[in-house]
mmCIF file of C-alpha atoms in Angstrom:
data_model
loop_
_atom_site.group_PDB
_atom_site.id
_atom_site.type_symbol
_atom_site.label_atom_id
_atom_site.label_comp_id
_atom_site.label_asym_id
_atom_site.label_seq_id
_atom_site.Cartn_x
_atom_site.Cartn_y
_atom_site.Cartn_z
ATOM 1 C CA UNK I 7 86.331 116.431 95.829
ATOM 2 C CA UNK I 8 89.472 118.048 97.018
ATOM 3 C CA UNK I 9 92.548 116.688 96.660
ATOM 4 C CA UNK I 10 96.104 117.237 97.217
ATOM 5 C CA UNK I 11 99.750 115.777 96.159
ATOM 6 C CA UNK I 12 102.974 116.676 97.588
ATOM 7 C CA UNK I 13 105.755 116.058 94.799
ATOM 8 C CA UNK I 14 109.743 117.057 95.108
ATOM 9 C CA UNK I 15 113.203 114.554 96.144
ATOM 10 C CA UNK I 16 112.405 112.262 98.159
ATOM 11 C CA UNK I 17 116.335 112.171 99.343
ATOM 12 C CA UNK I 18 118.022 115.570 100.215
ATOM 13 C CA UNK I 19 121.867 115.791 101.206
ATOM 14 C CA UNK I 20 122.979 117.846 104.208
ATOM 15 C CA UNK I 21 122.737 121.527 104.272
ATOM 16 C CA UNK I 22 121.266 121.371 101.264
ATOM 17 C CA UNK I 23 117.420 122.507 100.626
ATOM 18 C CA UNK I 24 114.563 120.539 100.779
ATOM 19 C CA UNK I 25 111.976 121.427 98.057
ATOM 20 C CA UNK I 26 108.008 120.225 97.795
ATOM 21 C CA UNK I 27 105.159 120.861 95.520
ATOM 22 C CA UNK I 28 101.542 120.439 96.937
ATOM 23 C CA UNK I 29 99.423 120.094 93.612
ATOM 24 C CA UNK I 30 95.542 121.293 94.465
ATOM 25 C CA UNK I 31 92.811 119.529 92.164
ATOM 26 C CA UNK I 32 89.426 119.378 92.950
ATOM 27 C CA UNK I 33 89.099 122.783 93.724
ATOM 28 C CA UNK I 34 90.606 126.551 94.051
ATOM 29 C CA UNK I 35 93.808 127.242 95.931
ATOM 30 C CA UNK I 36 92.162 130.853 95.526
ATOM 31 C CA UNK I 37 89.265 129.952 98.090
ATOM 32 C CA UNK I 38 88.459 132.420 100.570
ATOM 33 C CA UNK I 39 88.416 131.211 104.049
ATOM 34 C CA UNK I 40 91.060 128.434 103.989
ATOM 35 C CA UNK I 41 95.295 128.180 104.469
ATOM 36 C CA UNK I 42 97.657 126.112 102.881
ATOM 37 C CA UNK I 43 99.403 124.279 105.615
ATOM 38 C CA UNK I 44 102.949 121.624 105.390
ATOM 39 C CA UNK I 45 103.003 119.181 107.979
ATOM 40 C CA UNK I 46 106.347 116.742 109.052
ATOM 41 C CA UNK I 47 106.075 113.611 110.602
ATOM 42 C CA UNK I 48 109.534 111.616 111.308
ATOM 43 C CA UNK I 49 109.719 107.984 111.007
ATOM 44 C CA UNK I 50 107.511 106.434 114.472
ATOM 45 C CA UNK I 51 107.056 109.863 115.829
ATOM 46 C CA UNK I 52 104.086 112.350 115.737
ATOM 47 C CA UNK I 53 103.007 115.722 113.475
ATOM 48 C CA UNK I 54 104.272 119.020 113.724
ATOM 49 C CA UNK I 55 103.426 121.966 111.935
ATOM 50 C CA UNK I 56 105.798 123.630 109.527
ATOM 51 C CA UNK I 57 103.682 126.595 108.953
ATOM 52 C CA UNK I 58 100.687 127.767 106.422
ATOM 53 C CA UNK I 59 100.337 130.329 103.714
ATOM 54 C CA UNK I 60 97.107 131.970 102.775
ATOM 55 C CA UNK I 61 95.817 132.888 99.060
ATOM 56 C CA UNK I 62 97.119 136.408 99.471
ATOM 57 C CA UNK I 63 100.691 135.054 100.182
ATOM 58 C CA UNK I 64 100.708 136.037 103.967
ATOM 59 C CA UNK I 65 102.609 132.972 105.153
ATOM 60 C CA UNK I 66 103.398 132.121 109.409
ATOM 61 C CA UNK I 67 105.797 129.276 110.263
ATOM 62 C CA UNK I 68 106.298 127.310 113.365
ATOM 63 C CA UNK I 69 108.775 129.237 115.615
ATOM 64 C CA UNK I 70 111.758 126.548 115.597
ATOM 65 C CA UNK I 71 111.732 126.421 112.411
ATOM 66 C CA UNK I 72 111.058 130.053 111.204
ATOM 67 C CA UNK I 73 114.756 130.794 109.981
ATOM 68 C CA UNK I 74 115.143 127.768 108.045
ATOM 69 C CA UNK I 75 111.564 127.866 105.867
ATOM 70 C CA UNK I 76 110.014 129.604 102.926
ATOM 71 C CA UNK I 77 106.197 128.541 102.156
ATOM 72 C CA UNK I 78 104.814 130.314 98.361
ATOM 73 C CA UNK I 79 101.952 129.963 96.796
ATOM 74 C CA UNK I 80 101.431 129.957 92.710
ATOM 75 C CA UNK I 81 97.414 130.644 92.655
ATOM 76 C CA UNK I 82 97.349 130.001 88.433
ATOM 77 C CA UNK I 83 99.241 127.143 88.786
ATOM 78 C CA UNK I 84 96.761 126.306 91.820
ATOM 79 C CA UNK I 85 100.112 124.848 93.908
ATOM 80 C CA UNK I 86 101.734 125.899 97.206
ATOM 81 C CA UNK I 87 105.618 124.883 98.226
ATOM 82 C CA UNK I 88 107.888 124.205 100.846
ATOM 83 C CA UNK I 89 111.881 125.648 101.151
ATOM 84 C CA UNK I 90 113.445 124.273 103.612
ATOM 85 C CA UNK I 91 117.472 125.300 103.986
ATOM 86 C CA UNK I 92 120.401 123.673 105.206
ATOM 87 C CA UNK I 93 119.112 120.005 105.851
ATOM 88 C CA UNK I 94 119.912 117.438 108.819
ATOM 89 C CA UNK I 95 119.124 114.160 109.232
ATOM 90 C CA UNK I 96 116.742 115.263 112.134
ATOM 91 C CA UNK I 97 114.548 116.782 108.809
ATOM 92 C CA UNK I 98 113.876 113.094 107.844
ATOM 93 C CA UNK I 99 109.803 112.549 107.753
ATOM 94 C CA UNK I 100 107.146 112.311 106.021
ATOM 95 C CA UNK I 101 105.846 115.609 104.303
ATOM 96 C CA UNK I 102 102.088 116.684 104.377
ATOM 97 C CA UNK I 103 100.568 119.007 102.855
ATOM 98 C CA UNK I 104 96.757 119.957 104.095
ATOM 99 C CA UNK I 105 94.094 122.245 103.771
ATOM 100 C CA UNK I 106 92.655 124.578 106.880
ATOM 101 C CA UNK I 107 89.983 126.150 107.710
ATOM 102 C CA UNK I 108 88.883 127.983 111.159
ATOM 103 C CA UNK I 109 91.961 126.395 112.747
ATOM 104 C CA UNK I 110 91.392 122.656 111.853
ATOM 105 C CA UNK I 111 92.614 120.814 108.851
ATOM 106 C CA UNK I 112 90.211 118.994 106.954
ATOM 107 C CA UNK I 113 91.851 117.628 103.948
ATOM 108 C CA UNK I 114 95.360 115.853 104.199
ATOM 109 C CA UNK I 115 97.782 114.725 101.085
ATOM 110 C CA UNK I 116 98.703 110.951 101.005
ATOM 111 C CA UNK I 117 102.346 112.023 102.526
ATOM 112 C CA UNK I 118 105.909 112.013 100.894
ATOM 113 C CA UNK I 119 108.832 110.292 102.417
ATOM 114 C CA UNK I 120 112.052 113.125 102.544
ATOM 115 C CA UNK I 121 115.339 111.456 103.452
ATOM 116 C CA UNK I 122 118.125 113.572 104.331
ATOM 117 C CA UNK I 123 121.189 111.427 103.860
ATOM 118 C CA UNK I 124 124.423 111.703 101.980
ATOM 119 C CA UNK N 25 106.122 128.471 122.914
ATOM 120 C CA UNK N 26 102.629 126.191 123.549
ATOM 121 C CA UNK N 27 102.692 122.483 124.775
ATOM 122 C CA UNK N 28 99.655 119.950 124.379
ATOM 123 C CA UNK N 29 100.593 117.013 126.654
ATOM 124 C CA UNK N 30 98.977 113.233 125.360
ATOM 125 C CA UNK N 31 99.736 110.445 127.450
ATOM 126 C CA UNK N 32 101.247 107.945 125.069
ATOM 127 C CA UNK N 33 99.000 105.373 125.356
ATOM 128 C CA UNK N 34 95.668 104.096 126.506
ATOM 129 C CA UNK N 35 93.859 100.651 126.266
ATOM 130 C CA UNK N 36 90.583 99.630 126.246
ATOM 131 C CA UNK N 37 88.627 96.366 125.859
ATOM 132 C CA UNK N 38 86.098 95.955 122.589
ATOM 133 C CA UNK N 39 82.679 97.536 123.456
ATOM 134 C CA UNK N 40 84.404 99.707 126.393
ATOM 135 C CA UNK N 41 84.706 103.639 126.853
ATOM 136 C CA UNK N 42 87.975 104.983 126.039
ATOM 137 C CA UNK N 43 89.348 108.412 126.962
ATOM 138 C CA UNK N 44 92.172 110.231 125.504
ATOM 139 C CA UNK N 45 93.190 113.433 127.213
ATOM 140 C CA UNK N 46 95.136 116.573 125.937
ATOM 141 C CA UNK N 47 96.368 119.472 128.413
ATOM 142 C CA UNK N 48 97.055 122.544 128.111
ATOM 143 C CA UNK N 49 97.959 125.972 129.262
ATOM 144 C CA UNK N 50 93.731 127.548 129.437
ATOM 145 C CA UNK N 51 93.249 125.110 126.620
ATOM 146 C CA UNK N 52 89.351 125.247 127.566
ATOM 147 C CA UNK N 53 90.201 128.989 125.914
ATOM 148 C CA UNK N 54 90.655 127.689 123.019
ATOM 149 C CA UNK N 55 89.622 125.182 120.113
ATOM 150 C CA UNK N 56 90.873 121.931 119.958
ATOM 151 C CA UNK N 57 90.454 119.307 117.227
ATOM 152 C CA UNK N 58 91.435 115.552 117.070
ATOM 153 C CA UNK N 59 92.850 113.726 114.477
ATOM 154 C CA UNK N 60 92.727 109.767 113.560
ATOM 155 C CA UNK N 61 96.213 108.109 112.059
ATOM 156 C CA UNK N 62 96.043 104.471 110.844
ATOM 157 C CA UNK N 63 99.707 102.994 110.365
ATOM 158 C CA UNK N 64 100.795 103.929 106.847
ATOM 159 C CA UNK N 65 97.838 106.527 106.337
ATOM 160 C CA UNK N 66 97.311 110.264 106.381
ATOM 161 C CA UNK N 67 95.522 111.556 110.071
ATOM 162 C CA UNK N 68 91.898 111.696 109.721
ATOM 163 C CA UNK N 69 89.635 114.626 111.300
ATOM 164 C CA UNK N 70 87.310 113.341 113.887
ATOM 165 C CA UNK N 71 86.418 116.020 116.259
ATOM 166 C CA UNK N 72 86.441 119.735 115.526
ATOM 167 C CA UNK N 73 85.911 122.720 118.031
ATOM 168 C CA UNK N 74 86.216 120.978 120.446
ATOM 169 C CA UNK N 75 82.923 118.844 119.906
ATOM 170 C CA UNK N 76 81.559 119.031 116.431
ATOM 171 C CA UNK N 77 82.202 115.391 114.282
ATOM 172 C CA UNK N 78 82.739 115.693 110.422
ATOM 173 C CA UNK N 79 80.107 113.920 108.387
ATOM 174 C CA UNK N 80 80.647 110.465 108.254
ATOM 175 C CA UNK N 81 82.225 109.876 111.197
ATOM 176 C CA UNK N 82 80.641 107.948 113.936
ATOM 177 C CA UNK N 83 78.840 109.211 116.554
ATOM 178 C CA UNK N 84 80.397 107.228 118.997
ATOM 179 C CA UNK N 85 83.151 109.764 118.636
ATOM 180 C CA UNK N 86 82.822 112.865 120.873
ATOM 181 C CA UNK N 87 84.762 115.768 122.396
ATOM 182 C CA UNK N 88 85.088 118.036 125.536
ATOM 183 C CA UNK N 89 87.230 120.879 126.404
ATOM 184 C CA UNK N 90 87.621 122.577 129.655
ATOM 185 C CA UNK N 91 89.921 124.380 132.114
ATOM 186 C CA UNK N 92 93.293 123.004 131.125
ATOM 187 C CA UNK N 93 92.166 119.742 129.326
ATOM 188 C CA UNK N 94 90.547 118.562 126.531
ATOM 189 C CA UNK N 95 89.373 115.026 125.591
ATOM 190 C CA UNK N 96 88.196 112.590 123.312
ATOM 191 C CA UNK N 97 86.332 110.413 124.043
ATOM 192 C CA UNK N 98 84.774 106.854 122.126
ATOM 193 C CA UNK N 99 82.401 105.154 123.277
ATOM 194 C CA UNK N 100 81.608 101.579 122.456
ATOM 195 C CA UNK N 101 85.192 101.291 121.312
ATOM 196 C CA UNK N 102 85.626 98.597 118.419
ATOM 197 C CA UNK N 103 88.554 96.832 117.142
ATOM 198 C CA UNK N 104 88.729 99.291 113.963
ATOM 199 C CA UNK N 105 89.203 102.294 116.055
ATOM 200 C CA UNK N 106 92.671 101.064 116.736
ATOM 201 C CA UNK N 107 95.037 104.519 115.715
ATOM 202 C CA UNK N 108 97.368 106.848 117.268
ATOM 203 C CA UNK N 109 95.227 109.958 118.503
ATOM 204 C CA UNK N 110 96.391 113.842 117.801
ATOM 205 C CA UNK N 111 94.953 116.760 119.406
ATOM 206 C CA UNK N 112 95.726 120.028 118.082
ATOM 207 C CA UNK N 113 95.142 123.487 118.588
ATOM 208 C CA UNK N 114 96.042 127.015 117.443
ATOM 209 C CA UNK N 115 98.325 129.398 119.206
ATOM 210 C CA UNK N 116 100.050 132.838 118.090
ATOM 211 C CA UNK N 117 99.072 132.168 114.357
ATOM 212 C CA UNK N 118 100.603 128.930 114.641
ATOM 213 C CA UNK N 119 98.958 125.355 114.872
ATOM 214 C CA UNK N 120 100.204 122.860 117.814
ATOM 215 C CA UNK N 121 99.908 118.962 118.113
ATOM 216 C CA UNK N 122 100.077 117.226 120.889
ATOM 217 C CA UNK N 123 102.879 114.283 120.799
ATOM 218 C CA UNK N 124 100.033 111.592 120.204
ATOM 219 C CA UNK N 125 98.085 108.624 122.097
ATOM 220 C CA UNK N 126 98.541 105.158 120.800
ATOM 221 C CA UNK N 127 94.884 103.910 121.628
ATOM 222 C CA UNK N 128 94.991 99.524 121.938
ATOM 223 C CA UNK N 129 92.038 97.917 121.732
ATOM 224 C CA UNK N 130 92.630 94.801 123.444
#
């Protein structure tokens, strides 16, 4: 069964970067036919996409935040990440990270908490 | 860039139908999917393209999509079903939510 586990600080400072880990298991990041997506949720609010990567490295981000994000993917180390530069506090959420296929995601991580605060 | 509109909240009493709609720009030209979120959990796929359920959830969970609008719909609503609501959808390479339907079963 897949599964997936974001990892990284769980409190950033402002401007700096917020990094994440999503850690595949249960299967190959190397899949044909799926993309690696991050997802943000802030506290009481709903999701929004961050953007999604596919096994050949050809990543696409959300528009507003296309200048501030980097999304890589390490296929032997079967993990994707998240880069994302110059933190505000507006960048507080939760942190998914999710698997999609055909343009619905069907498997979610349990969620990390990312506070940006000094 | 593309908006998916929710209204924020819907109630329904135990045993009732409840609909949850999402519009849309010529949504019905595209698919949409629906996610389940239980406070403190990760969302949950219930519908996909537009009307297909994932094994193992219930059939009294069902989906239409047409025109501008989109919805979910549950029928014989119980007290577990209790969630916010997401639709989402897929636009210029990019995935879109909608901002979510708190649905009260009351």
């Amino acid at each position: 069964q897949l599964q997936l586990q974001e990892s990284g600080s769980g409190l950033v400072r402002p401007s700096q970067t917020l990094s994440l880990t999503c850690g595949v298991s249960g299967g190959s990041i190397s899949s044909g036919g799926y993309s690696w997506i991050w997802i943000r949720q802030p506290p009481g609010k709903g999701l929004e996409g961050i953007g999604h990567i596919y096994q050949n490295g050809d990543a696409y981000y959300t528009p507003s935040l296309k200048s501030r994000v980097t999304i890589s993917v390490d296929r032997s180390k079967n993990n994707f990440y998240l880069k994302l530069r110059s933190v505000t506090a507006a960048d507080t959420a939760v942190y998914y990270c999710a698997r999609m296929t055909t343009h619905y995601i069907d498997n979610w991580g349990q969620g990390t908490l990312v506070t940006v605060s000094s | 860039s593309y908006d998916l509109t929710q209204p924020p909240s819907v109630s329904v009493s135990p045993g009732q139908t409840a609909s949850i709609a999402c519009s849309g720009d010529k949504l019905g030209d595209k698919f949409v999917c629906w996610y389940q979120q239980k406070p403190g959990q990760s969302p949950v796929l219930v519908i996909y393209q537009d009307t297909e359920r994932p094994s193992g959830i219930p059939e009294r969970f069902s989906g239409s999509n047409s025109g501008n609008t989109a919805t979910l719909t549950i029928s014989g609503t119980q007290a577990m079903d209790e969630a916010d609501f997401y639709c989402q959808a897929w636009d210029s390479g990019t995935v879109v939510f909608g901002g979510g339907t708190k649905l009260t079963v009351l």
